[in-house]
Amino acid sequence: GFFCPCHGSKFDLAGRVYKGVPAPANLEVPPHQFLSDSRLLIGDDAARS
């Protein structure tokens, strides 16, 4: 999972916040796409659309 050292919130591998921590919401998942078995594009690349 993920740990935020700023305020101590914990998140699972899908970015969902655990109960009883300061974070009010789940982590945002950015736009992404798998280009191949070993390449992942993260972000919005308008040139590829």
PDB file of N, CA and C in Angstrom:
ATOM      1  N   GLY A   1       0.803  -1.179   0.000  1.00  0.00           N
ATOM      2  CA  GLY A   1       0.000   0.000   0.000  1.00  0.00           C
ATOM      3  C   GLY A   1       0.857   1.258   0.000  1.00  0.00           C
ATOM      4  N   PHE A   2       0.236   2.347   0.321  1.00  0.00           N
ATOM      5  CA  PHE A   2       0.895   3.652   0.324  1.00  0.00           C
ATOM      6  C   PHE A   2       0.707   4.310   1.681  1.00  0.00           C
ATOM      7  N   PHE A   3       1.717   5.050   2.115  1.00  0.00           N
ATOM      8  CA  PHE A   3       1.686   5.767   3.380  1.00  0.00           C
ATOM      9  C   PHE A   3       2.049   7.218   3.127  1.00  0.00           C
ATOM     10  N   CYS A   4       1.263   8.143   3.645  1.00  0.00           N
ATOM     11  CA  CYS A   4       1.553   9.567   3.523  1.00  0.00           C
ATOM     12  C   CYS A   4       2.255  10.030   4.795  1.00  0.00           C
ATOM     13  N   PRO A   5       3.544  10.373   4.706  1.00  0.00           N
ATOM     14  CA  PRO A   5       4.268  10.798   5.900  1.00  0.00           C
ATOM     15  C   PRO A   5       3.845  12.181   6.404  1.00  0.00           C
ATOM     16  N   CYS A   6       3.151  12.959   5.581  1.00  0.00           N
ATOM     17  CA  CYS A   6       2.734  14.311   5.993  1.00  0.00           C
ATOM     18  C   CYS A   6       1.681  14.273   7.092  1.00  0.00           C
ATOM     19  N   HIS A   7       0.669  13.408   6.928  1.00  0.00           N
ATOM     20  CA  HIS A   7      -0.394  13.364   7.935  1.00  0.00           C
ATOM     21  C   HIS A   7      -0.726  11.961   8.412  1.00  0.00           C
ATOM     22  N   GLY A   8       0.006  10.953   7.944  1.00  0.00           N
ATOM     23  CA  GLY A   8      -0.148   9.601   8.466  1.00  0.00           C
ATOM     24  C   GLY A   8      -1.264   8.768   7.876  1.00  0.00           C
ATOM     25  N   SER A   9      -1.832   9.177   6.751  1.00  0.00           N
ATOM     26  CA  SER A   9      -2.885   8.376   6.128  1.00  0.00           C
ATOM     27  C   SER A   9      -2.285   7.161   5.434  1.00  0.00           C
ATOM     28  N   LYS A  10      -3.079   6.101   5.367  1.00  0.00           N
ATOM     29  CA  LYS A  10      -2.665   4.866   4.707  1.00  0.00           C
ATOM     30  C   LYS A  10      -3.677   4.533   3.625  1.00  0.00           C
ATOM     31  N   PHE A  11      -3.168   3.983   2.505  1.00  0.00           N
ATOM     32  CA  PHE A  11      -3.994   3.622   1.358  1.00  0.00           C
ATOM     33  C   PHE A  11      -3.632   2.207   0.920  1.00  0.00           C
ATOM     34  N   ASP A  12      -4.612   1.467   0.391  1.00  0.00           N
ATOM     35  CA  ASP A  12      -4.312   0.133  -0.131  1.00  0.00           C
ATOM     36  C   ASP A  12      -3.714   0.253  -1.533  1.00  0.00           C
ATOM     37  N   LEU A  13      -3.413  -0.873  -2.166  1.00  0.00           N
ATOM     38  CA  LEU A  13      -2.759  -0.856  -3.484  1.00  0.00           C
ATOM     39  C   LEU A  13      -3.625  -0.256  -4.579  1.00  0.00           C
ATOM     40  N   ALA A  14      -4.941  -0.197  -4.369  1.00  0.00           N
ATOM     41  CA  ALA A  14      -5.840   0.423  -5.347  1.00  0.00           C
ATOM     42  C   ALA A  14      -6.046   1.909  -5.063  1.00  0.00           C
ATOM     43  N   GLY A  15      -5.393   2.429  -4.011  1.00  0.00           N
ATOM     44  CA  GLY A  15      -5.511   3.844  -3.680  1.00  0.00           C
ATOM     45  C   GLY A  15      -6.679   4.181  -2.772  1.00  0.00           C
ATOM     46  N   ARG A  16      -7.339   3.152  -2.237  1.00  0.00           N
ATOM     47  CA  ARG A  16      -8.459   3.400  -1.322  1.00  0.00           C
ATOM     48  C   ARG A  16      -7.920   3.715   0.068  1.00  0.00           C
ATOM     49  N   VAL A  17      -8.485   4.753   0.684  1.00  0.00           N
ATOM     50  CA  VAL A  17      -8.034   5.186   2.003  1.00  0.00           C
ATOM     51  C   VAL A  17      -8.563   4.231   3.076  1.00  0.00           C
ATOM     52  N   TYR A  18      -7.724   3.942   4.061  1.00  0.00           N
ATOM     53  CA  TYR A  18      -8.157   3.132   5.200  1.00  0.00           C
ATOM     54  C   TYR A  18      -8.998   3.987   6.144  1.00  0.00           C
ATOM     55  N   LYS A  19      -9.888   3.354   6.875  1.00  0.00           N
ATOM     56  CA  LYS A  19     -10.718   4.068   7.858  1.00  0.00           C
ATOM     57  C   LYS A  19      -9.855   4.519   9.034  1.00  0.00           C
ATOM     58  N   GLY A  20     -10.270   5.616   9.660  1.00  0.00           N
ATOM     59  CA  GLY A  20      -9.604   6.084  10.863  1.00  0.00           C
ATOM     60  C   GLY A  20      -8.322   6.864  10.619  1.00  0.00           C
ATOM     61  N   VAL A  21      -8.127   7.371   9.401  1.00  0.00           N
ATOM     62  CA  VAL A  21      -6.948   8.187   9.090  1.00  0.00           C
ATOM     63  C   VAL A  21      -7.416   9.565   8.615  1.00  0.00           C
ATOM     64  N   PRO A  22      -6.528  10.556   8.607  1.00  0.00           N
ATOM     65  CA  PRO A  22      -6.943  11.923   8.269  1.00  0.00           C
ATOM     66  C   PRO A  22      -7.433  12.154   6.835  1.00  0.00           C
ATOM     67  N   ALA A  23      -6.967  11.371   5.868  1.00  0.00           N
ATOM     68  CA  ALA A  23      -7.341  11.624   4.467  1.00  0.00           C
ATOM     69  C   ALA A  23      -8.851  11.476   4.285  1.00  0.00           C
ATOM     70  N   PRO A  24      -9.502  12.453   3.643  1.00  0.00           N
ATOM     71  CA  PRO A  24     -10.949  12.403   3.480  1.00  0.00           C
ATOM     72  C   PRO A  24     -11.424  11.567   2.290  1.00  0.00           C
ATOM     73  N   ALA A  25     -10.509  11.208   1.376  1.00  0.00           N
ATOM     74  CA  ALA A  25     -10.935  10.525   0.151  1.00  0.00           C
ATOM     75  C   ALA A  25      -9.834   9.607  -0.367  1.00  0.00           C
ATOM     76  N   ASN A  26     -10.208   8.756  -1.321  1.00  0.00           N
ATOM     77  CA  ASN A  26      -9.256   7.867  -1.980  1.00  0.00           C
ATOM     78  C   ASN A  26      -8.283   8.668  -2.836  1.00  0.00           C
ATOM     79  N   LEU A  27      -7.144   8.054  -3.177  1.00  0.00           N
ATOM     80  CA  LEU A  27      -6.199   8.685  -4.090  1.00  0.00           C
ATOM     81  C   LEU A  27      -6.801   8.731  -5.489  1.00  0.00           C
ATOM     82  N   GLU A  28      -6.482   9.757  -6.233  1.00  0.00           N
ATOM     83  CA  GLU A  28      -6.951   9.880  -7.612  1.00  0.00           C
ATOM     84  C   GLU A  28      -6.068   9.021  -8.515  1.00  0.00           C
ATOM     85  N   VAL A  29      -6.690   8.239  -9.395  1.00  0.00           N
ATOM     86  CA  VAL A  29      -5.947   7.428 -10.360  1.00  0.00           C
ATOM     87  C   VAL A  29      -5.816   8.243 -11.637  1.00  0.00           C
ATOM     88  N   PRO A  30      -4.583   8.529 -12.071  1.00  0.00           N
ATOM     89  CA  PRO A  30      -4.406   9.353 -13.269  1.00  0.00           C
ATOM     90  C   PRO A  30      -4.772   8.576 -14.531  1.00  0.00           C
ATOM     91  N   PRO A  31      -5.038   9.285 -15.629  1.00  0.00           N
ATOM     92  CA  PRO A  31      -5.264   8.593 -16.900  1.00  0.00           C
ATOM     93  C   PRO A  31      -4.026   7.766 -17.240  1.00  0.00           C
ATOM     94  N   HIS A  32      -4.242   6.557 -17.731  1.00  0.00           N
ATOM     95  CA  HIS A  32      -3.106   5.694 -18.058  1.00  0.00           C
ATOM     96  C   HIS A  32      -3.526   4.676 -19.113  1.00  0.00           C
ATOM     97  N   GLN A  33      -2.520   4.107 -19.762  1.00  0.00           N
ATOM     98  CA  GLN A  33      -2.778   3.021 -20.699  1.00  0.00           C
ATOM     99  C   GLN A  33      -1.536   2.158 -20.817  1.00  0.00           C
ATOM    100  N   PHE A  34      -1.745   0.858 -21.028  1.00  0.00           N
ATOM    101  CA  PHE A  34      -0.642  -0.074 -21.214  1.00  0.00           C
ATOM    102  C   PHE A  34      -0.254  -0.062 -22.683  1.00  0.00           C
ATOM    103  N   LEU A  35       1.003   0.272 -22.947  1.00  0.00           N
ATOM    104  CA  LEU A  35       1.494   0.309 -24.321  1.00  0.00           C
ATOM    105  C   LEU A  35       2.015  -1.055 -24.755  1.00  0.00           C
ATOM    106  N   SER A  36       2.528  -1.821 -23.808  1.00  0.00           N
ATOM    107  CA  SER A  36       3.015  -3.176 -24.058  1.00  0.00           C
ATOM    108  C   SER A  36       3.122  -3.867 -22.702  1.00  0.00           C
ATOM    109  N   ASP A  37       3.648  -5.082 -22.686  1.00  0.00           N
ATOM    110  CA  ASP A  37       3.806  -5.802 -21.419  1.00  0.00           C
ATOM    111  C   ASP A  37       4.774  -5.108 -20.470  1.00  0.00           C
ATOM    112  N   SER A  38       5.663  -4.282 -20.999  1.00  0.00           N
ATOM    113  CA  SER A  38       6.678  -3.643 -20.152  1.00  0.00           C
ATOM    114  C   SER A  38       6.630  -2.116 -20.181  1.00  0.00           C
ATOM    115  N   ARG A  39       5.601  -1.530 -20.821  1.00  0.00           N
ATOM    116  CA  ARG A  39       5.508  -0.066 -20.912  1.00  0.00           C
ATOM    117  C   ARG A  39       4.125   0.413 -20.498  1.00  0.00           C
ATOM    118  N   LEU A  40       4.109   1.426 -19.642  1.00  0.00           N
ATOM    119  CA  LEU A  40       2.880   2.021 -19.140  1.00  0.00           C
ATOM    120  C   LEU A  40       2.965   3.522 -19.344  1.00  0.00           C
ATOM    121  N   LEU A  41       1.965   4.099 -19.995  1.00  0.00           N
ATOM    122  CA  LEU A  41       1.899   5.544 -20.200  1.00  0.00           C
ATOM    123  C   LEU A  41       0.998   6.126 -19.118  1.00  0.00           C
ATOM    124  N   ILE A  42       1.543   7.051 -18.323  1.00  0.00           N
ATOM    125  CA  ILE A  42       0.782   7.703 -17.265  1.00  0.00           C
ATOM    126  C   ILE A  42       0.607   9.164 -17.630  1.00  0.00           C
ATOM    127  N   GLY A  43      -0.632   9.640 -17.605  1.00  0.00           N
ATOM    128  CA  GLY A  43      -0.943  11.015 -17.967  1.00  0.00           C
ATOM    129  C   GLY A  43      -1.757  11.043 -19.242  1.00  0.00           C
ATOM    130  N   ASP A  44      -2.177  12.218 -19.617  1.00  0.00           N
ATOM    131  CA  ASP A  44      -3.005  12.390 -20.803  1.00  0.00           C
ATOM    132  C   ASP A  44      -2.131  12.857 -21.952  1.00  0.00           C
ATOM    133  N   ASP A  45      -1.864  11.983 -22.877  1.00  0.00           N
ATOM    134  CA  ASP A  45      -1.026  12.313 -24.022  1.00  0.00           C
ATOM    135  C   ASP A  45      -1.941  12.522 -25.227  1.00  0.00           C
ATOM    136  N   ALA A  46      -2.382  13.747 -25.452  1.00  0.00           N
ATOM    137  CA  ALA A  46      -3.338  14.055 -26.517  1.00  0.00           C
ATOM    138  C   ALA A  46      -2.801  13.714 -27.901  1.00  0.00           C
ATOM    139  N   ALA A  47      -1.504  13.713 -28.081  1.00  0.00           N
ATOM    140  CA  ALA A  47      -0.909  13.407 -29.383  1.00  0.00           C
ATOM    141  C   ALA A  47      -1.157  11.956 -29.786  1.00  0.00           C
ATOM    142  N   ARG A  48      -1.366  11.064 -28.835  1.00  0.00           N
ATOM    143  CA  ARG A  48      -1.593   9.646 -29.135  1.00  0.00           C
ATOM    144  C   ARG A  48      -3.052   9.362 -29.470  1.00  0.00           C
ATOM    145  N   SER A  49      -3.962  10.244 -29.104  1.00  0.00           N
ATOM    146  CA  SER A  49      -5.405   9.990 -29.277  1.00  0.00           C
ATOM    147  C   SER A  49      -5.816  10.011 -30.719  1.00  0.00           C
TER     148      SER A  49
END
